[in-house]
Amino acid sequence: MSKSRLEAFTDAVIAIVMTILVLELHEPTAGSFAALFEEWHRLVIYVVSFLMLAIYWNNHHHMFQAAKTINGKVLWANSLFILSLSVFPFVTSWMGDFFSDLAPQLSFGIAIMMADVMFFATAYNLKKATDDNETVSVFFNKYYKSWVSIGTNVIAILLGVLIRPELIFILNAVMLVLWVVPERRIERVFQQQR
Amino acid sequence: MSKSRLEAFTDAVIAIVMTILVLELHEPTAGSFAALFEEWHRLVIYVVSFLMLAIYWNNHHHMFQAAKTINGKVLWANSLFILSLSVFPFVTSWMGDFFSDLAPQLSFGIAIMMADVMFFATAYNLKKATDDNETVSVFFNKYYKSWVSIGTNVIAILLGVLIRPELIFILNAVMLVLWVVPERRIERVFQQQR
Amino acid sequence: MSKSRLEAFTDAVIAIVMTILVLELHEPTAGSFAALFEEWHRLVIYVVSFLMLAIYWNNHHHMFQAAKTINGKVLWANSLFILSLSVFPFVTSWMGDFFSDLAPQLSFGIAIMMADVMFFATAYNLKKATDDNETVSVFFNKYYKSWVSIGTNVIAILLGVLIRPELIFILNAVMLVLWVVPERRIERVFQQQR
Amino acid sequence: MSKSRLEAFTDAVIAIVMTILVLELHEPTAGSFAALFEEWHRLVIYVVSFLMLAIYWNNHHHMFQAAKTINGKVLWANSLFILSLSVFPFVTSWMGDFFSDLAPQLSFGIAIMMADVMFFATAYNLKKATDDNETVSVFFNKYYKSWVSIGTNVIAILLGVLIRPELIFILNAVMLVLWVVPERRIERVFQQQR
């Protein structure tokens, strides 16, 4: 089964989700900076969500770059990954309106966790669908990334429930910054620990 | 005539329909779980519609994987298939607001039936456009899938009209679950009956 | 210059325009057939606009199938073609709300005419960018299609201004039906007249 | 690392941004030309934004046409380029409602400047990722385009702050016209000055 249509389809969905996130921003009610700054937390949430989606796309791109064949299980894991991403505009917008409430923060945290779990499931099934040993080992080395992500999601949800709801967004956003900027250094640290 | 642009175009449309479905969800009016649960039937409808579209995409992917050439009739059957899918956000949203009424349920049922009929028409014309015998036989074995789908659509519509409108959504959703989970077992059963 | 990205880009735009047309449909205010039928003219406009876009895509597909190289002029003619299509949701929605008024009907008529003129400009520049004689002659035989389309657009606009605004939509829609159904017969008639 | 998915992904995002710009147009409240002309400045902004995006796509197309390999830095510069473009519907719509105010004009000016800076960053990293000397020199000759664009952005912002906010839109739009129409002549002038 060829992988190119799955790649193209996933690209299209991520591109659309990224782009319609902006439709959830409320237009400022006046032409002043004050009116824009009333939206500042929504703008921050927008940029963070956009970067998260860009990272998912980057990782998806790298992962399938290495793959040669896919099967039905990969298709389904990938579809559920896409489903998780598709609710981003909904949970992002709700969280923007009720930033200090647990329900929207928890929905946001669960959506991210689902996306990370399904990304792992896609990677896992992709590895099983591939015979090539070298590619398999590269995938395996990359699994720690999924574990760290899912671990962070769980901790964020726990802290959000136990301490303050806002921590769910903040922890996931901070993790994002750590993830983007010094990706190579983190990779080395983790590979040394193994 | 090359099939790659038709595949890319169909991918784009299905990806967009999947993603704008989420725009039809109403944002909860408060930051509480109660406010989210008021939306629970819309969320269920959303997930069901998303999975339906994912199955259509999967089947489309498999079908064109086997195809080598297309012609004008395939293009037109495929365009009407896309047209049927494109009304999903409209009928899904309407059904979400008036779940117990016949008119939106019937619109939903007819949209799915049209999609299934047009998928069959695409498969039928694709088979006729292909000379390769092996591919043809694979197509033919898969026709039963279309017949079961269209049969379910018709029964759902009849039960909806005669008993309760909600049955249209419920029967199509149950069929979906049967379809996804044990696809191979059903296939074997049907192939033994032939 | 390779044509594949231009094709993919045009596919994406047409797919999005087709799909967001449905966002312009008003959701019926009740769950009854009466509420749906209040929308009937919008639904007809939706289907007609969708089929128009499907035909543009089909023709674009055929035209670029034959092409080998493109240049900067083709890129720009194609961009203006895309611009014309991108206003379809705007004019379609406006016409749906004020069907008997001249201003929205004229906007709709001009948008279609612009699309047809720019499609012709794309075809013309594509022909000039291609050295292959056989392809050139195929293009040339197809020019009559553009002339008939643009002629119909002009006549529709004239009749709309002079007699009744609705004629702009109706004439373009009737032409569409003629175009889709017996395309080959019309082609033969025109080729005999030449 | 192959460039085709990055191209396809960028194409999808630009296509969606172009197309949802039209969703930000307010539908005229009546079916008269007067109602449409009340929207005239929004329509002008729409066409200008559309053409800007078409130019970005054209330039992106040309740039990656010449590229052979990409790396992680190119991916990230391109992602930030996409982020800048994705806010176009937001700033365009806000500027349409408060055309004479500084805050929306400045947001628009900064969004364009960010897009130009990130396009330059993409080009710069693409050049560094490529070993082929001929391609490098072509890139280098094209850098002046980025400098002129960014310079215009800065001047527009300064004039907007110091004199009148509207100048930000007007100067960027005029620059656009200069850019599209006689692109080759400008290129020759700049290449002679070097």
XYZ file of N, CA and C in Angstrom, chain A residues 7-8 10-12 14-16 18-20 22-23 25-33 35-36 39 43 46-47 50-51 54-55 57-58 60-62 64-65 180 183-184, chain D residues 1-6 8-9 12-13 16-17 20 23-24 26 70 72-73 75-76 79-80 82-84 86-90 93-95 97-98 101-104 106-107:
252
model
N 0.020 10.561 3.336
C 0.764 11.785 3.641
C 0.003 13.025 3.183
N -0.475 12.974 1.930
C -1.165 14.137 1.368
C -2.437 14.451 2.155
N -3.121 13.664 5.357
C -2.766 14.197 6.671
C -2.292 15.646 6.556
N -1.485 15.927 5.546
C -1.044 17.306 5.311
C -2.227 18.238 5.166
N -3.211 17.811 4.370
C -4.372 18.665 4.117
C -5.122 18.932 5.423
N -4.030 18.779 8.602
C -3.270 19.644 9.520
C -3.273 21.083 9.004
N -3.103 21.252 7.693
C -3.102 22.605 7.124
C -4.427 23.310 7.391
N -5.530 22.575 7.236
C -6.840 23.201 7.430
C -7.059 23.531 8.908
N -4.809 24.139 11.210
C -3.954 25.317 11.489
C -4.629 26.610 11.051
N -5.238 26.567 9.875
C -5.719 27.794 9.263
C -7.073 28.208 9.817
N -7.925 27.242 10.180
C -9.225 27.661 10.705
C -9.140 27.996 12.190
N -7.579 30.367 13.193
C -7.651 31.831 13.189
C -9.107 32.307 13.128
N -9.999 31.479 12.598
C -11.418 31.864 12.545
C -12.024 31.934 13.940
N -10.509 33.244 16.541
C -10.142 34.508 17.199
C -11.300 35.488 17.049
N -11.688 36.154 18.141
C -12.707 37.195 18.011
C -12.060 38.445 17.440
N -12.741 39.079 16.491
C -12.215 40.345 15.993
C -12.363 41.393 17.081
N -11.295 42.167 17.351
C -11.402 43.215 18.381
C -12.569 44.150 18.067
N -13.251 44.602 19.091
C -14.460 45.408 18.883
C -14.158 46.879 18.603
N -12.878 47.239 18.645
C -12.504 48.611 18.311
C -11.165 48.564 17.588
N -10.752 49.698 17.036
C -9.507 49.752 16.296
C -8.323 50.184 17.149
N -8.375 49.901 18.431
C -7.322 50.366 19.345
C -6.447 49.201 19.799
N -5.255 49.538 20.302
C -4.374 48.504 20.852
C -5.007 47.872 22.085
N -8.090 47.209 22.565
C -9.029 46.173 22.122
C -8.286 44.913 21.694
N -7.119 45.108 21.085
C -6.324 43.948 20.680
C -5.780 43.222 21.907
N -7.546 40.637 23.700
C -7.492 39.331 23.057
C -6.166 38.624 23.287
N -4.575 35.226 21.514
C -3.494 35.241 20.528
C -2.368 34.306 20.943
N -3.480 30.891 20.315
C -3.432 30.640 18.884
C -2.031 30.249 18.434
N -1.045 31.059 18.833
C 0.331 30.793 18.393
C 0.814 29.453 18.950
N -0.863 26.658 17.039
C -0.276 26.600 15.697
C 1.072 25.881 15.731
N 1.916 26.243 16.707
C 3.247 25.633 16.790
C 3.145 24.150 17.133
N 2.377 22.485 14.007
C 3.568 22.479 13.146
C 4.530 21.380 13.589
N 4.650 21.171 14.916
C 5.536 20.110 15.412
C 4.977 18.739 15.045
N 3.188 18.065 12.505
C 3.435 17.882 11.076
C 4.893 17.514 10.814
N 5.797 18.253 11.466
C 7.233 17.957 11.329
C 7.533 16.506 11.679
N 5.446 13.970 11.891
C 4.772 13.079 10.940
C 5.586 12.962 9.659
N 6.075 14.097 9.210
C 6.899 14.176 8.018
C 8.146 13.298 8.163
N 8.852 13.455 9.310
C 10.063 12.664 9.543
C 9.750 11.180 9.609
N 7.192 9.356 8.403
C 6.799 8.694 7.161
C 7.892 8.767 6.095
N 8.772 9.746 6.245
C 9.965 9.790 5.382
C 10.704 8.454 5.452
N 10.848 22.537 20.866
C 11.238 23.176 19.613
C 12.691 23.606 19.657
N 15.963 20.869 20.362
C 15.542 19.494 20.130
C 16.727 18.518 20.140
N 17.806 18.924 19.488
C 18.940 18.009 19.378
C 19.584 17.723 20.720
N 16.360 14.871 2.855
C 14.950 15.086 3.164
C 14.228 15.601 1.914
N 13.137 15.016 1.585
C 12.487 15.390 0.325
C 11.682 16.667 0.513
N 11.595 17.449 -0.568
C 10.928 18.742 -0.469
C 9.450 18.680 -0.835
N 8.992 17.551 -1.380
C 7.652 17.551 -1.981
C 6.542 17.717 -0.937
N 6.730 17.134 0.264
C 5.669 17.303 1.264
C 5.635 18.716 1.785
N 6.810 19.341 1.963
C 6.818 20.734 2.394
C 6.113 21.616 1.375
N 3.755 20.671 -0.763
C 2.318 20.374 -0.747
C 1.652 21.006 0.481
N 2.345 20.955 1.617
C 1.791 21.498 2.848
C 1.637 23.022 2.751
N -1.196 23.942 0.490
C -2.499 23.789 1.133
C -2.797 24.970 2.038
N -1.810 25.375 2.853
C -2.058 26.487 3.777
C -2.363 27.768 3.008
N -5.812 27.675 1.522
C -6.891 27.850 2.498
C -6.978 29.297 2.963
N -5.818 29.917 3.230
C -5.840 31.316 3.679
C -6.486 32.198 2.614
N -10.346 31.455 2.671
C -11.178 31.871 3.799
C -11.149 33.380 3.993
N -14.493 34.638 3.528
C -15.459 34.483 4.619
C -15.511 35.721 5.507
N -14.449 36.538 5.460
C -14.408 37.742 6.297
C -15.148 38.923 5.670
N -18.241 40.963 4.747
C -19.621 40.996 5.216
C -20.547 40.918 4.013
N 16.282 19.821 1.572
C 15.899 20.725 2.645
C 16.394 20.116 3.954
N 16.075 20.629 8.663
C 15.193 21.025 9.752
C 15.018 22.537 9.869
N 16.091 23.295 9.599
C 15.981 24.762 9.683
C 15.039 25.315 8.623
N 12.533 23.695 7.362
C 11.186 23.342 7.839
C 10.665 24.372 8.825
N 11.508 24.794 9.765
C 11.035 25.729 10.789
C 10.855 27.145 10.263
N 7.679 27.035 8.505
C 6.528 26.990 9.413
C 6.196 28.382 9.951
N 7.233 29.167 10.269
C 6.970 30.523 10.763
C 6.465 31.431 9.638
N 4.513 30.324 7.267
C 3.110 29.923 7.203
C 2.303 30.557 8.340
N 2.891 30.593 9.534
C 2.214 31.229 10.676
C 1.884 32.688 10.363
N 2.855 33.394 9.770
C 2.637 34.807 9.426
C 1.480 34.950 8.432
N -0.974 32.894 8.070
C -2.253 32.402 8.611
C -3.012 33.489 9.380
N -2.321 34.568 9.809
C -3.045 35.635 10.506
C -3.636 36.651 9.538
N -3.379 36.497 8.238
C -3.927 37.435 7.247
C -5.447 37.609 7.373
N -6.245 36.523 7.461
C -7.694 36.749 7.567
C -8.063 37.598 8.788
N -7.369 37.383 9.903
C -7.650 38.135 11.130
C -7.321 39.624 10.951
N -9.467 41.387 8.171
C -10.841 41.662 8.571
C -10.904 42.827 9.554
N -9.978 42.857 10.505
C -9.954 43.941 11.494
C -9.691 45.270 10.796
N -8.706 45.291 9.877
C -8.381 46.503 9.143
C -9.571 46.951 8.291
N -12.652 46.740 9.076
C -13.653 47.392 9.927
C -13.174 48.717 10.508
N -11.871 48.858 10.688
C -11.327 50.097 11.291
C -10.153 50.563 10.437
N -7.614 53.370 11.655
C -6.992 53.284 12.976
C -5.601 52.676 12.884
N -4.747 53.104 13.790
C -3.360 52.670 13.728
C -3.203 51.191 14.089
N -3.907 50.737 15.144
C -3.678 49.376 15.644
C -3.888 48.311 14.559
N -5.035 48.302 13.848
C -5.187 47.279 12.801
C -4.221 47.455 11.644
N -1.235 48.698 11.808
C 0.084 48.263 12.257
C 0.145 46.731 12.307
N -0.938 46.101 12.771
C -0.971 44.633 12.799
C -0.816 44.067 11.395
